[in-house]
CSV table of C-alpha atoms in Angstrom, one decimal:
chain,number,residue,atom,x,y,z
B,12,UNK,CA,-25.3,-17.8,-11.8
B,13,UNK,CA,-21.7,-18.4,-12.6
B,14,UNK,CA,-19.1,-15.7,-13.2
B,15,UNK,CA,-18.1,-12.4,-11.6
B,16,UNK,CA,-20.4,-11.5,-8.7
B,17,UNK,CA,-18.7,-8.6,-7.2
B,18,UNK,CA,-15.8,-6.2,-7.0
B,19,UNK,CA,-14.4,-5.2,-3.8
B,20,UNK,CA,-12.3,-2.3,-3.3
B,21,UNK,CA,-10.4,-1.4,-0.1
B,22,UNK,CA,-8.2,2.1,0.1
B,23,UNK,CA,-7.9,1.6,-3.7
B,24,UNK,CA,-9.2,4.1,-6.3
B,25,UNK,CA,-11.7,5.2,-3.7
B,26,UNK,CA,-9.1,6.4,-0.9
B,27,UNK,CA,-9.8,5.3,2.6
B,28,UNK,CA,-12.9,3.7,1.5
B,29,UNK,CA,-14.1,0.2,1.7
B,30,UNK,CA,-16.9,-0.8,-0.8
B,31,UNK,CA,-18.2,-3.2,-3.4
B,32,UNK,CA,-20.2,-2.9,-6.6
B,33,UNK,CA,-22.2,-5.8,-8.0
B,34,UNK,CA,-21.2,-7.4,-11.2
B,35,UNK,CA,-23.7,-10.3,-11.8
B,36,UNK,CA,-26.2,-8.4,-13.5
B,37,UNK,CA,-27.1,-5.0,-14.7
B,38,UNK,CA,-25.3,-2.2,-12.7
B,39,UNK,CA,-25.9,1.5,-13.2
B,40,UNK,CA,-23.0,3.5,-12.0
B,41,UNK,CA,-23.8,7.3,-11.3
B,42,UNK,CA,-21.5,9.9,-10.2
B,43,UNK,CA,-19.9,13.1,-10.7
B,44,UNK,CA,-16.8,13.6,-12.9
B,45,UNK,CA,-13.7,12.1,-11.7
B,46,UNK,CA,-15.4,9.8,-9.4
B,47,UNK,CA,-13.9,6.7,-10.7
B,48,UNK,CA,-16.5,5.5,-12.7
B,49,UNK,CA,-14.7,4.4,-15.7
B,50,UNK,CA,-11.7,3.4,-13.7
B,51,UNK,CA,-14.1,0.9,-12.1
B,52,UNK,CA,-15.4,-0.5,-15.4
B,53,UNK,CA,-11.8,-1.0,-16.7
B,54,UNK,CA,-11.1,-3.6,-13.8
B,55,UNK,CA,-13.6,-6.0,-15.1
B,56,UNK,CA,-11.2,-7.0,-18.1
B,57,UNK,CA,-8.4,-7.3,-15.7
B,58,UNK,CA,-10.6,-10.3,-14.2
B,59,UNK,CA,-10.8,-11.7,-17.7
B,60,UNK,CA,-7.1,-12.0,-18.1
B,61,UNK,CA,-6.1,-8.7,-19.5
B,62,UNK,CA,-2.7,-7.7,-18.4
B,63,UNK,CA,-2.0,-4.5,-16.5
B,64,UNK,CA,-0.3,-2.8,-19.5
B,65,UNK,CA,-3.3,-3.3,-21.4
B,66,UNK,CA,-5.7,-1.7,-19.1
B,67,UNK,CA,-3.6,1.7,-18.5
B,68,UNK,CA,-3.0,4.3,-21.2
B,69,UNK,CA,0.3,4.9,-22.2
B,70,UNK,CA,0.0,8.7,-21.9
B,71,UNK,CA,3.1,10.0,-20.0
B,72,UNK,CA,0.9,11.7,-17.3
B,73,UNK,CA,-0.8,8.5,-16.2
B,74,UNK,CA,-0.1,6.6,-13.2
B,75,UNK,CA,0.9,2.9,-13.8
B,76,UNK,CA,-1.8,0.2,-13.0
B,77,UNK,CA,-0.2,-0.4,-9.4
B,78,UNK,CA,0.3,3.2,-8.5
B,79,UNK,CA,-3.5,4.0,-9.6
B,80,UNK,CA,-5.4,0.8,-8.4
B,81,UNK,CA,-3.1,-0.1,-5.5
B,82,UNK,CA,-1.4,3.1,-4.1
B,83,UNK,CA,-0.9,2.1,-0.6
B,84,UNK,CA,0.4,-1.3,1.1
B,85,UNK,CA,-3.2,-1.7,2.6
B,86,UNK,CA,-4.8,-1.4,-0.9
B,87,UNK,CA,-6.5,-4.3,-2.5
B,88,UNK,CA,-9.0,-5.1,-5.1
B,89,UNK,CA,-10.9,-8.5,-4.7
B,90,UNK,CA,-13.1,-10.2,-7.4
B,91,UNK,CA,-15.9,-12.4,-6.1
B,92,UNK,CA,-17.0,-15.1,-8.5
B,93,UNK,CA,-18.7,-18.3,-8.8
B,94,UNK,CA,-17.8,-21.6,-10.5
B,95,UNK,CA,-19.7,-24.9,-10.9
B,96,UNK,CA,-17.8,-26.1,-7.9
B,97,UNK,CA,-18.5,-23.1,-5.4
B,98,UNK,CA,-17.7,-19.3,-4.8
B,99,UNK,CA,-14.1,-18.2,-5.1
B,100,UNK,CA,-12.3,-15.0,-4.3
B,101,UNK,CA,-9.2,-13.4,-6.1
B,102,UNK,CA,-7.4,-10.6,-4.2
B,103,UNK,CA,-5.2,-8.2,-6.0
B,104,UNK,CA,-3.0,-6.4,-3.7
B,105,UNK,CA,0.5,-4.6,-3.7
B,106,UNK,CA,3.4,-6.5,-2.2
B,107,UNK,CA,6.1,-5.0,0.0
B,108,UNK,CA,8.2,-5.1,-2.7
B,109,UNK,CA,6.1,-3.0,-4.8
B,110,UNK,CA,4.8,-5.6,-7.3
B,111,UNK,CA,1.1,-6.8,-7.7
B,112,UNK,CA,0.4,-10.1,-6.3
B,113,UNK,CA,-2.7,-12.2,-6.1
B,114,UNK,CA,-4.4,-14.5,-3.6
B,115,UNK,CA,-6.8,-17.2,-4.7
B,116,UNK,CA,-9.2,-18.2,-1.9
B,117,UNK,CA,-11.8,-20.9,-2.1
B,118,UNK,CA,-15.2,-20.2,-0.6
B,119,UNK,CA,-16.2,-16.8,0.4
């Protein structure tokens, strides 16, 4: 199946945790209030081209995208996807200059 397969998190919205969720079919996210369910779902449009500003509410108390999803230099979010010519991985991370950067990897 083509498209988004999995979303990986490393020390991201789930502090000190490396985990992944499937994204290639039906997924049921269950957890208590404030666990990050909605925040996880908001990353799917980022994979499909939404900008960081469009994903984070403009409320003055909200952290910006990079401070929320990539709070540390060792934080990353990776999207595993399949194209007609094979698997790919795009890794979103916080660079040492504080900006969000991307790495595109052929094969997984």
